[in-house]
Coordinates of C-alpha atoms in Angstrom, one line a residue:
M26 CA 70.3 16.4 -16.4
S27 CA 68.8 19.9 -16.2
L28 CA 65.1 19.7 -15.5
P29 CA 62.3 22.3 -15.8
S30 CA 60.3 23.3 -12.7
L31 CA 56.7 22.4 -12.0
R32 CA 55.3 24.9 -9.5
L33 CA 52.4 24.1 -7.1
K34 CA 49.7 26.5 -5.9
A35 CA 49.8 27.7 -2.3
N36 CA 49.2 24.8 0.2
A37 CA 49.0 22.2 -2.5
D38 CA 52.0 20.5 -1.1
R39 CA 50.3 19.3 2.1
R40 CA 49.1 16.0 0.7
L41 CA 52.5 15.3 -0.8
R42 CA 54.3 16.1 2.4
A43 CA 51.9 13.7 4.2
G44 CA 53.1 10.9 2.0
H45 CA 51.1 10.9 -1.2
L46 CA 52.8 10.7 -4.6
W47 CA 50.3 12.1 -7.0
V48 CA 49.9 15.7 -8.3
Y49 CA 46.6 16.8 -9.8
S50 CA 46.3 19.3 -12.6
N51 CA 44.2 21.7 -10.5
E52 CA 47.1 22.0 -8.0
I53 CA 49.5 23.5 -10.5
D54 CA 50.3 27.2 -10.7
V55 CA 49.8 27.2 -14.5
A56 CA 50.7 30.9 -14.7
A57 CA 54.2 30.2 -13.5
T58 CA 54.6 26.7 -15.1
P59 CA 52.0 26.0 -17.8
L60 CA 51.2 22.3 -18.2
N61 CA 51.2 22.7 -22.0
G62 CA 54.9 23.3 -21.7
F63 CA 55.5 19.7 -20.9
A64 CA 55.2 16.5 -22.9
A65 CA 54.0 13.1 -21.6
G66 CA 57.0 11.3 -20.1
D67 CA 59.0 14.5 -19.3
Q68 CA 60.7 14.7 -15.8
A69 CA 60.5 17.9 -13.8
I70 CA 61.5 19.3 -10.4
L71 CA 58.3 19.7 -8.3
E72 CA 58.3 22.9 -6.3
A73 CA 56.1 24.2 -3.5
A74 CA 54.5 27.6 -4.0
G75 CA 57.5 29.3 -2.4
G76 CA 59.9 27.6 -4.7
K77 CA 61.2 24.9 -2.4
P78 CA 62.1 21.7 -4.3
L79 CA 59.9 18.7 -3.3
G80 CA 61.4 16.1 -5.6
I81 CA 61.4 14.7 -9.1
V82 CA 58.1 14.0 -10.9
A83 CA 57.2 12.2 -14.1
M84 CA 54.8 14.2 -16.2
S85 CA 51.4 13.3 -17.7
P86 CA 50.3 16.8 -18.5
N87 CA 47.1 15.9 -20.3
N88 CA 45.7 13.8 -17.4
L89 CA 43.9 14.8 -14.2
I90 CA 46.9 13.1 -12.4
C91 CA 49.4 15.3 -14.2
A92 CA 52.5 14.2 -12.3
R93 CA 53.8 11.4 -10.1
L94 CA 56.6 11.6 -7.7
L95 CA 59.6 9.5 -8.6
S96 CA 62.0 10.7 -5.9
R97 CA 62.0 13.2 -3.0
D98 CA 65.7 13.9 -3.7
V99 CA 66.1 16.1 -6.7
K100 CA 69.5 14.5 -7.5
H101 CA 67.8 11.2 -8.3
V102 CA 66.1 11.4 -11.7
L103 CA 64.6 8.3 -13.4
D104 CA 67.5 6.6 -15.1
K105 CA 69.3 3.3 -15.0
S106 CA 71.0 4.1 -11.7
L107 CA 67.7 4.8 -9.9
L108 CA 66.0 1.8 -11.5
V109 CA 68.8 -0.5 -10.4
H110 CA 68.5 0.8 -6.8
R111 CA 64.7 0.5 -6.8
L112 CA 64.8 -3.0 -8.3
N113 CA 67.3 -4.1 -5.6
V114 CA 65.0 -2.8 -2.9
C115 CA 62.1 -4.6 -4.5
L116 CA 64.1 -7.8 -4.8
S117 CA 65.2 -7.7 -1.1
L118 CA 61.5 -7.8 0.0
R119 CA 60.4 -10.6 -2.3
E120 CA 63.4 -12.8 -1.5
R121 CA 62.6 -12.4 2.2
L122 CA 59.0 -13.4 1.6
F123 CA 59.4 -16.3 -0.9
D124 CA 61.9 -19.1 -1.2
K125 CA 61.3 -19.5 -4.9
P126 CA 61.5 -16.8 -7.6
F127 CA 57.8 -16.6 -8.5
Y128 CA 56.2 -13.3 -7.5
R129 CA 55.3 -9.8 -8.4
L130 CA 58.7 -8.1 -8.3
V131 CA 57.5 -4.5 -8.9
Y132 CA 54.1 -3.1 -8.0
G133 CA 54.0 0.5 -9.3
D134 CA 53.5 3.4 -6.9
S135 CA 53.9 1.1 -3.9
D136 CA 57.4 0.3 -4.9
L137 CA 58.1 3.9 -5.9
L138 CA 58.1 3.0 -9.6
P139 CA 54.9 4.5 -10.9
G140 CA 53.7 3.1 -14.1
L141 CA 55.7 -0.1 -13.8
V142 CA 54.7 -3.7 -13.1
V143 CA 57.1 -6.7 -13.2
D144 CA 56.1 -10.3 -12.6
R145 CA 58.8 -12.8 -12.2
F146 CA 58.5 -16.4 -13.4
G147 CA 61.9 -17.8 -12.5
D148 CA 64.3 -16.8 -15.3
H149 CA 61.6 -14.9 -17.2
L150 CA 60.1 -11.5 -16.5
V151 CA 56.9 -10.1 -17.8
V152 CA 56.8 -6.3 -17.8
Q153 CA 53.9 -3.8 -18.1
L154 CA 54.6 -0.1 -18.8
A155 CA 51.6 2.1 -18.1
S156 CA 53.3 5.5 -18.2
A157 CA 55.0 7.6 -20.8
A158 CA 58.0 8.1 -18.5
M159 CA 58.6 4.3 -18.2
E160 CA 58.1 3.9 -21.9
R161 CA 60.6 6.5 -22.6
N162 CA 63.1 4.9 -20.3
K163 CA 62.5 1.3 -21.3
D164 CA 66.0 0.7 -22.6
A165 CA 67.4 1.7 -19.3
L166 CA 64.9 -0.5 -17.6
I167 CA 65.9 -3.5 -19.7
E168 CA 69.6 -2.9 -18.7
A169 CA 68.6 -2.5 -15.1
L170 CA 66.6 -5.7 -15.1
V171 CA 69.4 -7.7 -16.8
Q172 CA 71.9 -6.3 -14.3
V173 CA 69.9 -7.1 -11.2
L174 CA 68.1 -10.4 -12.2
K175 CA 70.1 -11.8 -15.1
P176 CA 67.0 -13.2 -16.7
R177 CA 66.8 -15.5 -19.8
G178 CA 64.0 -13.4 -21.3
I179 CA 62.0 -10.2 -20.8
L180 CA 58.5 -9.8 -22.3
F181 CA 56.9 -6.4 -22.6
K182 CA 53.1 -7.1 -22.2
N183 CA 52.0 -3.6 -23.0
D184 CA 48.5 -4.3 -24.2
S185 CA 46.4 -2.8 -21.4
A186 CA 43.9 0.0 -21.6
A187 CA 46.0 2.0 -19.0
R188 CA 48.3 3.0 -21.8
D189 CA 45.5 4.8 -23.7
A190 CA 45.4 7.6 -21.2
E191 CA 49.1 8.3 -21.8
G192 CA 48.7 8.3 -25.5
L193 CA 50.8 5.1 -25.8
E194 CA 50.3 2.4 -28.4
R195 CA 49.6 -1.1 -27.2
Y196 CA 52.0 -3.9 -28.1
V197 CA 53.4 -7.2 -26.9
D198 CA 57.1 -7.7 -27.6
T199 CA 60.1 -9.8 -26.4
A200 CA 62.5 -7.1 -25.3
F201 CA 65.4 -9.4 -24.3
G202 CA 66.4 -13.0 -24.7
V203 CA 63.8 -15.7 -25.3
V204 CA 60.4 -16.0 -23.7
P205 CA 58.3 -19.1 -24.3
E206 CA 54.6 -19.0 -24.8
W207 CA 54.0 -20.8 -21.5
V208 CA 56.3 -20.2 -18.5
D209 CA 56.7 -22.3 -15.3
L210 CA 55.8 -21.2 -11.9
E211 CA 55.1 -22.6 -8.5
E212 CA 52.6 -21.3 -6.0
N213 CA 51.8 -22.8 -2.5
G214 CA 53.7 -26.0 -3.6
V215 CA 51.6 -26.5 -6.7
K216 CA 53.1 -26.3 -10.2
F217 CA 51.7 -24.3 -13.0
Q218 CA 52.4 -23.0 -16.5
A219 CA 51.1 -19.6 -17.4
P220 CA 50.5 -18.3 -20.9
V221 CA 52.4 -15.0 -20.8
L222 CA 52.0 -14.2 -24.5
E223 CA 48.2 -14.9 -24.9
G224 CA 46.9 -14.9 -21.4
Q225 CA 45.3 -12.3 -19.2
K226 CA 47.4 -9.4 -17.9
T227 CA 50.9 -10.8 -17.3
G228 CA 49.6 -14.4 -17.7
W229 CA 49.1 -15.1 -14.0
F230 CA 47.6 -13.5 -10.9
Y231 CA 50.0 -13.6 -8.0
D232 CA 47.8 -11.3 -5.9
H233 CA 45.6 -14.1 -4.5
R234 CA 48.5 -16.4 -3.5
M235 CA 47.9 -16.2 0.3
N236 CA 44.1 -16.5 -0.1
R237 CA 44.5 -19.6 -2.3
A238 CA 46.8 -21.1 0.3
R239 CA 44.1 -20.8 2.9
L240 CA 41.8 -23.1 0.8
A241 CA 43.6 -26.2 2.0
P242 CA 41.7 -27.0 5.2
Y243 CA 38.3 -26.3 3.5
V244 CA 38.6 -28.5 0.4
Q245 CA 40.1 -31.8 1.6
G246 CA 37.7 -34.6 0.5
K247 CA 35.2 -32.0 -0.7
R248 CA 33.4 -31.2 -4.0
V249 CA 34.6 -27.8 -5.3
L250 CA 33.3 -25.3 -7.9
D251 CA 35.7 -22.7 -9.2
L252 CA 34.0 -19.8 -11.1
F253 CA 35.9 -17.6 -13.5
S254 CA 38.6 -20.2 -13.2
Y255 CA 41.1 -18.8 -15.8
I256 CA 43.9 -21.4 -15.9
G257 CA 43.1 -23.0 -12.5
G258 CA 44.8 -20.9 -9.9
W259 CA 42.1 -21.7 -7.4
G260 CA 40.7 -24.9 -8.9
V261 CA 43.9 -26.8 -9.6
Q262 CA 45.2 -25.9 -6.1
A263 CA 42.0 -27.2 -4.6
A264 CA 42.5 -30.5 -6.4
A265 CA 46.2 -30.6 -5.3
F266 CA 45.1 -29.8 -1.7
G267 CA 42.9 -33.0 -1.7
A268 CA 39.5 -32.0 -3.1
S269 CA 37.6 -35.1 -4.2
E270 CA 36.2 -33.3 -7.4
V271 CA 36.6 -29.9 -8.9
F272 CA 34.5 -28.1 -11.6
C273 CA 36.3 -25.2 -13.3
V274 CA 34.0 -22.8 -15.2
D275 CA 35.2 -20.1 -17.6
A276 CA 34.1 -18.5 -20.8
S277 CA 37.4 -19.1 -22.5
G278 CA 38.3 -22.4 -24.1
F279 CA 41.9 -21.3 -24.2
A280 CA 41.9 -20.7 -20.4
L281 CA 40.3 -24.1 -19.8
D282 CA 43.0 -25.7 -21.9
G283 CA 45.4 -24.2 -19.3
V284 CA 43.3 -25.8 -16.5
E285 CA 43.7 -29.2 -18.1
R286 CA 47.4 -28.6 -18.7
N287 CA 48.0 -27.5 -15.0
A288 CA 45.8 -30.3 -13.6
T289 CA 47.9 -32.9 -15.6
L290 CA 51.1 -31.2 -14.4
N291 CA 50.1 -31.9 -10.8
G292 CA 48.7 -35.4 -11.4
C293 CA 45.1 -34.5 -10.6
A294 CA 43.5 -34.3 -14.0
E295 CA 41.0 -37.1 -13.2
K296 CA 39.5 -34.9 -10.4
V297 CA 39.0 -31.8 -12.6
T298 CA 36.1 -31.1 -14.9
C299 CA 36.1 -28.1 -17.2
V300 CA 32.8 -26.3 -18.1
E301 CA 33.1 -23.7 -20.9
G302 CA 30.6 -20.9 -21.1
D303 CA 29.1 -17.9 -19.5
V304 CA 29.4 -18.3 -15.7
F305 CA 25.9 -17.1 -15.0
A306 CA 24.5 -19.5 -17.6
A307 CA 26.6 -22.3 -16.2
L308 CA 25.3 -21.7 -12.7
K309 CA 21.8 -21.8 -13.9
E310 CA 22.5 -25.2 -15.7
L311 CA 24.2 -26.6 -12.6
K312 CA 21.2 -25.6 -10.5
S313 CA 18.8 -27.2 -12.9
A314 CA 20.9 -30.4 -12.8
E315 CA 20.6 -30.3 -9.0
E316 CA 24.4 -30.2 -8.6
R317 CA 25.6 -29.3 -5.2
F318 CA 29.1 -28.3 -3.9
D319 CA 30.8 -28.2 -0.5
V320 CA 33.1 -25.3 -1.5
I321 CA 32.6 -22.6 -4.2
V322 CA 35.1 -20.0 -5.2
A323 CA 33.8 -16.9 -6.9
D324 CA 36.7 -14.7 -8.2
P325 CA 35.3 -12.7 -11.1
P326 CA 36.9 -10.0 -13.2
A327 CA 36.4 -6.4 -11.9
F328 CA 32.6 -5.7 -12.1
I329 CA 33.4 -2.1 -11.1
K330 CA 36.0 -0.4 -13.2
R331 CA 35.0 3.2 -12.5
K332 CA 33.1 4.9 -9.7
K333 CA 30.1 5.4 -11.9
D334 CA 29.8 1.6 -12.2
I335 CA 29.4 1.0 -8.5
K336 CA 25.6 0.5 -8.4
N337 CA 25.5 -1.9 -11.4
G338 CA 28.7 -3.6 -10.2
E339 CA 27.4 -4.3 -6.7
A340 CA 24.2 -5.7 -8.3
A341 CA 26.4 -8.1 -10.3
Y342 CA 28.3 -9.2 -7.2
R343 CA 25.0 -9.8 -5.5
R344 CA 23.7 -11.8 -8.3
L345 CA 26.9 -13.9 -8.6
N346 CA 27.2 -14.6 -4.9
E347 CA 23.5 -15.3 -4.3
T348 CA 23.4 -17.7 -7.2
A349 CA 26.5 -19.5 -6.0
M350 CA 25.0 -19.8 -2.5
R351 CA 22.0 -21.7 -4.1
L352 CA 24.5 -24.4 -5.1
L353 CA 26.1 -24.9 -1.7
N354 CA 25.4 -27.8 0.6
K355 CA 23.9 -27.0 4.0
D356 CA 27.3 -26.6 5.6
G357 CA 29.0 -25.1 2.6
I358 CA 31.9 -22.7 2.2
L359 CA 31.9 -19.7 -0.2
V360 CA 35.1 -17.9 -1.0
S361 CA 33.9 -14.5 -2.5
A362 CA 36.7 -12.5 -4.0
S363 CA 36.8 -9.1 -5.7
C364 CA 39.5 -7.2 -7.6
S365 CA 37.4 -4.1 -7.9
M366 CA 39.2 -1.3 -6.1
H367 CA 35.9 0.7 -5.9
L368 CA 34.1 -2.1 -4.0
E369 CA 34.6 -1.6 -0.3
E370 CA 35.2 -4.7 1.7
D371 CA 32.3 -3.8 4.1
N372 CA 30.0 -3.6 1.0
L373 CA 31.1 -7.0 -0.2
Q374 CA 30.4 -8.3 3.3
N375 CA 26.9 -6.8 3.3
I376 CA 26.3 -8.3 -0.1
L377 CA 27.0 -11.7 1.3
L378 CA 24.9 -11.2 4.3
T379 CA 21.9 -9.9 2.3
S380 CA 22.3 -12.7 -0.2
A381 CA 22.3 -15.3 2.6
R382 CA 19.3 -13.8 4.4
H383 CA 17.4 -13.7 1.1
L384 CA 17.9 -17.4 0.8
D385 CA 16.9 -17.9 4.5
R386 CA 20.4 -19.1 5.4
N387 CA 22.6 -18.1 8.3
I388 CA 26.1 -17.0 7.5
Q389 CA 29.5 -17.0 9.4
L390 CA 32.4 -14.9 8.3
L391 CA 35.5 -17.1 8.8
E392 CA 38.4 -15.3 7.1
R393 CA 39.3 -12.0 5.5
G394 CA 41.9 -12.0 2.8
A395 CA 43.8 -9.3 0.9
Q396 CA 46.5 -9.1 -1.7
G397 CA 49.8 -10.7 -0.9
P398 CA 52.8 -8.7 0.4
D399 CA 54.4 -8.8 -3.0
H400 CA 51.6 -6.3 -3.8
P401 CA 52.4 -3.9 -1.0
V402 CA 49.8 -1.2 -0.2
H403 CA 50.9 2.4 -0.2
P404 CA 49.2 3.8 3.0
A405 CA 48.5 7.2 1.3
I406 CA 47.1 5.7 -1.9
A407 CA 43.9 3.8 -1.5
E408 CA 44.0 2.7 -5.1
T409 CA 47.0 0.4 -4.4
R410 CA 44.7 -1.8 -2.2
Y411 CA 42.2 -3.6 -4.4
I412 CA 42.0 -7.3 -3.6
K413 CA 39.3 -8.6 -1.2
S414 CA 38.6 -12.2 -0.3
L415 CA 35.9 -13.2 2.2
T416 CA 35.5 -16.8 3.3
V417 CA 32.0 -17.5 4.7
R418 CA 30.1 -20.6 5.9
L419 CA 26.5 -21.0 5.1
L420 CA 24.2 -22.8 7.5
P421 CA 20.5 -23.7 7.6
N422 CA 18.3 -21.1 9.3
S423 CA 17.5 -23.3 12.3

């Protein structure tokens, strides 16, 4: 394949040589290689200002991040051969980590496959393509996935807003074989079914697996409240780990049907109560009813999607966590989680401290959690680290 060149300005290669994978539009020598000469999804040979090849990039010429490095070897373009190789590298890590085939198989830039996410549910794969380059090579991707994993079905869950920036249409489509509406998975010894067709994102959130595992010693014999429960990732595991009673709160009736389905699957339906409605309104009603809990999990959707949302988002985290603290017993445990990349862990910690002091309570930080190793962090790309989970203990101020 003969590829065009993309030339950098002088010294613009330093960040890439240091390990980063992204190229910004203001780093391009547009006199030598105009960005309007490329279409979204094109591949190019990235060159330093002096002409030395730096690797192969996938182009997004209309975006601030106008190119992403696919390979530092110019012989390795994005095709079936490279995809098979990368998928095998991904698989070798996940099979080392987990004894059952339920995990995030591909995590974008961190796995050197920018714009690609693949979640594995045994014999079924759910794939998200967020770049024009991956969309253009989706047939090769299907072939590579079939060769490496031999799945029964592959679902393209391409309905995320990330596709808009690439000028890609949103769609959900079975790309190979048969994919049922609900697929089986197992996490921390607990069985689940995830709604991959109608559910959020790929249908399940593997990123908090390790943090949910650490619930076990805190919930045995305890009363637990799971906020923004979705289909029970935290709440049903708490019940399976020995909680005496679990309340799952979510605005979606569909999600709560999933909670009931998964609680029944694990023989703990009698312990689980579902509360449908706005979480903040539900917290107010629980407070009015003088309900109290030993453990509360607050794992909301991202309150901070962009940098300009930081102030309002941090206020929302403060409101959520302080309100939750009001429902904790005197020796209660709060698991406060965030999937907002723009919320620094230290800021979440300060929000918890400030909230506790406002309620005249003492606080102990017991555990810090992050995303699991099937969501590896690229050390040069801060955006690949997004999950925070802080487990704190609230004590009387005496």
